[in-house]
Coordinates of C-alpha atoms in Angstrom, one line a residue:
X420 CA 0.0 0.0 0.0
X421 CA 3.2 2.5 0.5
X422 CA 3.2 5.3 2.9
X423 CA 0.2 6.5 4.7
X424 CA -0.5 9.7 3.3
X425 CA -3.7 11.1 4.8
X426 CA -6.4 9.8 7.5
X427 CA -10.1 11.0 7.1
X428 CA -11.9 10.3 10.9
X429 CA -15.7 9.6 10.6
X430 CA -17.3 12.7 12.7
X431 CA -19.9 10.8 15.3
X432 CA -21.5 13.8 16.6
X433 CA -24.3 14.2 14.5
X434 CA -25.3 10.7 14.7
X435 CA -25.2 10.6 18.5
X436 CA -27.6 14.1 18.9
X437 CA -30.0 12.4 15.9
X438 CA -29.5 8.9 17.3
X439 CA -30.8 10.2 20.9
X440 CA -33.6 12.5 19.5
X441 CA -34.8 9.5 17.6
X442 CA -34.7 7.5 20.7
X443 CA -36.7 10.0 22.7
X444 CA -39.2 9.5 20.0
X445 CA -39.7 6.2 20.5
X446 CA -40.1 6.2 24.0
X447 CA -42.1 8.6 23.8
X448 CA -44.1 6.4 21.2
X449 CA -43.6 3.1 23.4
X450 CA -45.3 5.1 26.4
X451 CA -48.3 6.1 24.0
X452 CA -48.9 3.0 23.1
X453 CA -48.7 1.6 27.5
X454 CA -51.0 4.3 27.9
X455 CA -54.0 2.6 25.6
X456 CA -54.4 -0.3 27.1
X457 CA -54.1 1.1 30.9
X458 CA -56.4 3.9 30.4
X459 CA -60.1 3.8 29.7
X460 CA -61.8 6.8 27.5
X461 CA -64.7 5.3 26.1
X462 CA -62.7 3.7 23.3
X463 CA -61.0 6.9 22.4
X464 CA -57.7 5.2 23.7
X465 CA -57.3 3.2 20.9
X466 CA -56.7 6.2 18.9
X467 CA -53.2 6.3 20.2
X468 CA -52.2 2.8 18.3
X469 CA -50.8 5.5 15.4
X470 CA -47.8 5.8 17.8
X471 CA -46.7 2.7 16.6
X472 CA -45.8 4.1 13.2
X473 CA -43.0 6.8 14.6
X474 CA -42.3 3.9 16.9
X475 CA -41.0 1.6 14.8
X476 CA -39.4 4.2 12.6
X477 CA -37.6 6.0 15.3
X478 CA -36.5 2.5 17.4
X479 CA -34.5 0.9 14.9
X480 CA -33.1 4.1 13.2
X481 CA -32.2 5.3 16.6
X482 CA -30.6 1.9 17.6
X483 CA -28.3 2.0 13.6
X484 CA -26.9 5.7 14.9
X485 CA -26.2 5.3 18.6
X486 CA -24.3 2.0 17.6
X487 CA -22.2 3.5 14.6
X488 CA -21.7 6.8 17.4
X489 CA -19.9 4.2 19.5
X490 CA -18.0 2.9 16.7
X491 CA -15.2 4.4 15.5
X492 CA -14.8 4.9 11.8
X493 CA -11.8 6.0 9.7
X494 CA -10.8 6.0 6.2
X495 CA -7.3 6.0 5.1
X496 CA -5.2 7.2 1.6
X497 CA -1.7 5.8 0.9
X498 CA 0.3 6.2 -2.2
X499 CA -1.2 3.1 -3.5
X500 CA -4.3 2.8 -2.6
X501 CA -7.4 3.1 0.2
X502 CA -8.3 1.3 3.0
X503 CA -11.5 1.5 5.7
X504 CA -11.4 0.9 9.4
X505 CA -14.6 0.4 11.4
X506 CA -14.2 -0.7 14.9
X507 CA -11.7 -3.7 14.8
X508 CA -12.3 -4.4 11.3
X509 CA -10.0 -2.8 8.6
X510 CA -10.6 -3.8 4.8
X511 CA -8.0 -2.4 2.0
X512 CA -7.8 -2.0 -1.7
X513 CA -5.1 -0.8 -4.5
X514 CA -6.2 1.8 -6.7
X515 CA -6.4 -0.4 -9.7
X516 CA -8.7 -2.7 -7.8
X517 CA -11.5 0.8 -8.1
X518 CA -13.7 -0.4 -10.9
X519 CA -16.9 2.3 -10.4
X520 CA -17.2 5.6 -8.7
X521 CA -20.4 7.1 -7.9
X522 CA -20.5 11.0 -6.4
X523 CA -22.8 12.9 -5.9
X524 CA -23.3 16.8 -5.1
X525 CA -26.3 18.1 -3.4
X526 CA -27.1 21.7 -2.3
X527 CA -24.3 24.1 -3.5
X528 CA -21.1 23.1 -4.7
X529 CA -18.9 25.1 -2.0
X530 CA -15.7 23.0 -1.1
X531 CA -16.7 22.4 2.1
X532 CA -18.0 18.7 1.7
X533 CA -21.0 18.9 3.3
X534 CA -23.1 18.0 0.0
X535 CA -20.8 15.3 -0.4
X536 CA -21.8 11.9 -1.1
X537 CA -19.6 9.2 -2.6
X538 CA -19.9 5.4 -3.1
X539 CA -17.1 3.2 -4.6
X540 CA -17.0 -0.3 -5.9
X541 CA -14.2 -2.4 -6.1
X542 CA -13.0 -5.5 -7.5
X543 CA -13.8 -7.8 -4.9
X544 CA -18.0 -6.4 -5.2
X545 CA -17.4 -4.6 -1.9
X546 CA -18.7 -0.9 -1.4
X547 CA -17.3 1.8 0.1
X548 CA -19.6 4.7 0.8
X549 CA -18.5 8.0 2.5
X550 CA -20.0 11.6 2.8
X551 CA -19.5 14.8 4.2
X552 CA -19.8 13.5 7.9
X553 CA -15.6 12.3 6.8
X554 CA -13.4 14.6 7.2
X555 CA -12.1 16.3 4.1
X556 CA -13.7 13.9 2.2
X557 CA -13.6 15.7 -0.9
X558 CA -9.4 15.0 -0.4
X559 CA -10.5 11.2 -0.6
X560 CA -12.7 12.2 -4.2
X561 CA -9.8 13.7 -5.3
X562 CA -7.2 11.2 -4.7
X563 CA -10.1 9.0 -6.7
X564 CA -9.9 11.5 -9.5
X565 CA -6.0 10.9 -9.7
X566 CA -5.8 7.7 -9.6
X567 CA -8.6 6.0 -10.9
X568 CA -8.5 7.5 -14.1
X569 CA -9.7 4.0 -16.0
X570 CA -12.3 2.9 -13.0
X571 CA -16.2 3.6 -14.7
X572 CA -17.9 6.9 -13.2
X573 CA -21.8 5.2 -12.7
X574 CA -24.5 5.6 -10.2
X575 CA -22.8 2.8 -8.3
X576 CA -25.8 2.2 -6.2
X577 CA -28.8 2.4 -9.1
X578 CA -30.0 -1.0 -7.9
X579 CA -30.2 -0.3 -4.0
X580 CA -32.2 2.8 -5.2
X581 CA -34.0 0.5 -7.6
X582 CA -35.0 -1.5 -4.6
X583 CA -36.3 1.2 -2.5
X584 CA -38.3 2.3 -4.9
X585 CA -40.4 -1.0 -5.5
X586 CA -40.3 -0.9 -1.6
X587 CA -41.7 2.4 -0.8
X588 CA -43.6 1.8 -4.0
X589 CA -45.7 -1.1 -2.8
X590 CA -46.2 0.2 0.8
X591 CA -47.6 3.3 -0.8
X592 CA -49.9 1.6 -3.5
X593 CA -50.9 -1.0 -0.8
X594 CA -51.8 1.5 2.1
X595 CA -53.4 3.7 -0.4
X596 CA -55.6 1.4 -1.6
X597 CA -56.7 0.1 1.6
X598 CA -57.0 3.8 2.8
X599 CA -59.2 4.5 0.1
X600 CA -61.6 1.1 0.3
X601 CA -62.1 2.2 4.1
X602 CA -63.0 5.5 3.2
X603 CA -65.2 4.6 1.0
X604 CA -67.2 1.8 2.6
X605 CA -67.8 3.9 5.8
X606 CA -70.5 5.5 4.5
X607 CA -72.0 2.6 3.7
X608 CA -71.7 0.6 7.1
X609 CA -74.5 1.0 10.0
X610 CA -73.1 2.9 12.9
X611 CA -71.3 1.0 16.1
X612 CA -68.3 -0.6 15.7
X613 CA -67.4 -2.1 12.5
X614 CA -67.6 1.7 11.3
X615 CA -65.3 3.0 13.7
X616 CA -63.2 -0.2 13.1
X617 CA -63.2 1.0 9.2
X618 CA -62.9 4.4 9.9
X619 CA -59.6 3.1 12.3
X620 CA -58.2 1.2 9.7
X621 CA -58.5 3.6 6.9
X622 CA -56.2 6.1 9.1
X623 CA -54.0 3.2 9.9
X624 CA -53.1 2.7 6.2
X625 CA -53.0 6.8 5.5
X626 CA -50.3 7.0 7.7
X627 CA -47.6 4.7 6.5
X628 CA -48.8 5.6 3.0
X629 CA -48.3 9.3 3.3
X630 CA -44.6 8.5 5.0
X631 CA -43.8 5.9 2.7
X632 CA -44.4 8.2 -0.4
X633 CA -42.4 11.1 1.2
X634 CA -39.3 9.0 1.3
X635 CA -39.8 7.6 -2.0
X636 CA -40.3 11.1 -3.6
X637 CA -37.1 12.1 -1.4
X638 CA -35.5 9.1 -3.4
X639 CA -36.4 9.7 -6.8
X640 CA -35.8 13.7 -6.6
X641 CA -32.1 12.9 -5.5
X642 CA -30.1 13.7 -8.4
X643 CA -27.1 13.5 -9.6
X644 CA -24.0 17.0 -11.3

């Protein structure tokens, strides 16, 4: 690999104050959701099952960020090539072993880094994705740049994005449609129970919809200079 020439820490910060807020969320969530079957408001309670939807967003998100926080994370350059350390784990590649570079800019284009998102593919199939969270990152794209002349510039991950898509995709269409048959057959259904059950489930179903198809339009609108 030759000398060491530069080492790019992995700044934990902003995962640690995210990963906590999240977590406040969900116990905040998890409490709502204690609350309706200890409490008794003339079935009103039941209202507050829609907790469980930021619930199981924020749990597992905040569990991901807290657990990378703890982690430390560090990417290396040397003459000949790159190499990644996360915890006790360090993985390295040459520079000719770089077959597809994918970088993207978002926001402005100041040198700063911030907008900074980058995801290399080497030989071997494995990824290596950094962004402006590393420090000087845009060093890193750079040494790319000079040394990689021959690896393919592509939207390295266009089938993980593919994926979410279909994802979000179905969840919407799904929720939607079950939303919308609710809706719908209220109207139709005597009062007493099976209404409010109907009326219950059509909110239900709004709800993931609506959150599912704000992270898949946040996923399509992500473009690529």
């Amino acid at each position: 690999m030759g000398p060491l020439r530069s080492t790019h820490p992995v700044a934990t910060d902003r995962r640690r104050v995210l990963g906590r807020v999240l977590l406040v969320v969900a116990l905040v969530s998890a409490l709502l959701l204690v609350l309706m079957f200890v409490i008794d408001l003339g079935g009103a309670q039941y209202a507050l099952i829609f907790a469980a939807f930021p619930f199981l967003l924020a749990a597992p998100a905040s569990v991901v960020l807290l657990r990378k926080a703890r982690t430390p994370e560090l990417i290396e350059l040397y003459d000949d090539g790159i190499a990644h350390v996360l915890g006790g784990t360090r993985r390295s590649w040459t520079w000719d072993q770089v077959r597809a570079i994918d970088v993207a800019e978002r926001g402005d284009h100041s040198y700063t880094g911030s907008d900074l998102d980058c995801t290399i593919r080497f030989a071997d199939g494995n990824l290596l994705h950094f962004n402006g969270l590393t420090e000087n990152s845009r060093e890193i794209v750079g040494a790319l740049g000079t040394h990689c002349l021959d690896a393919a510039r592509e939207p390295v991950r266009k089938a993980y994005k593919a994926r979410a898509v279909a994802i979000l995709g179905s969840v919407t269409l799904v929720g939607g449609a079950v939303a919308t048959w609710a809706f719908f057959t209220v109207p139709g259904t005597p009062d007493g129970g099976d209404q409010f059950g109907l009326a219950m489930l059509a909110v239900a179903c709004v709800v993931p919809a609506v959150i599912s198809l704000i992270l898949l339009i946040s996923v399509l609108v992500t473009g690529r200079r």
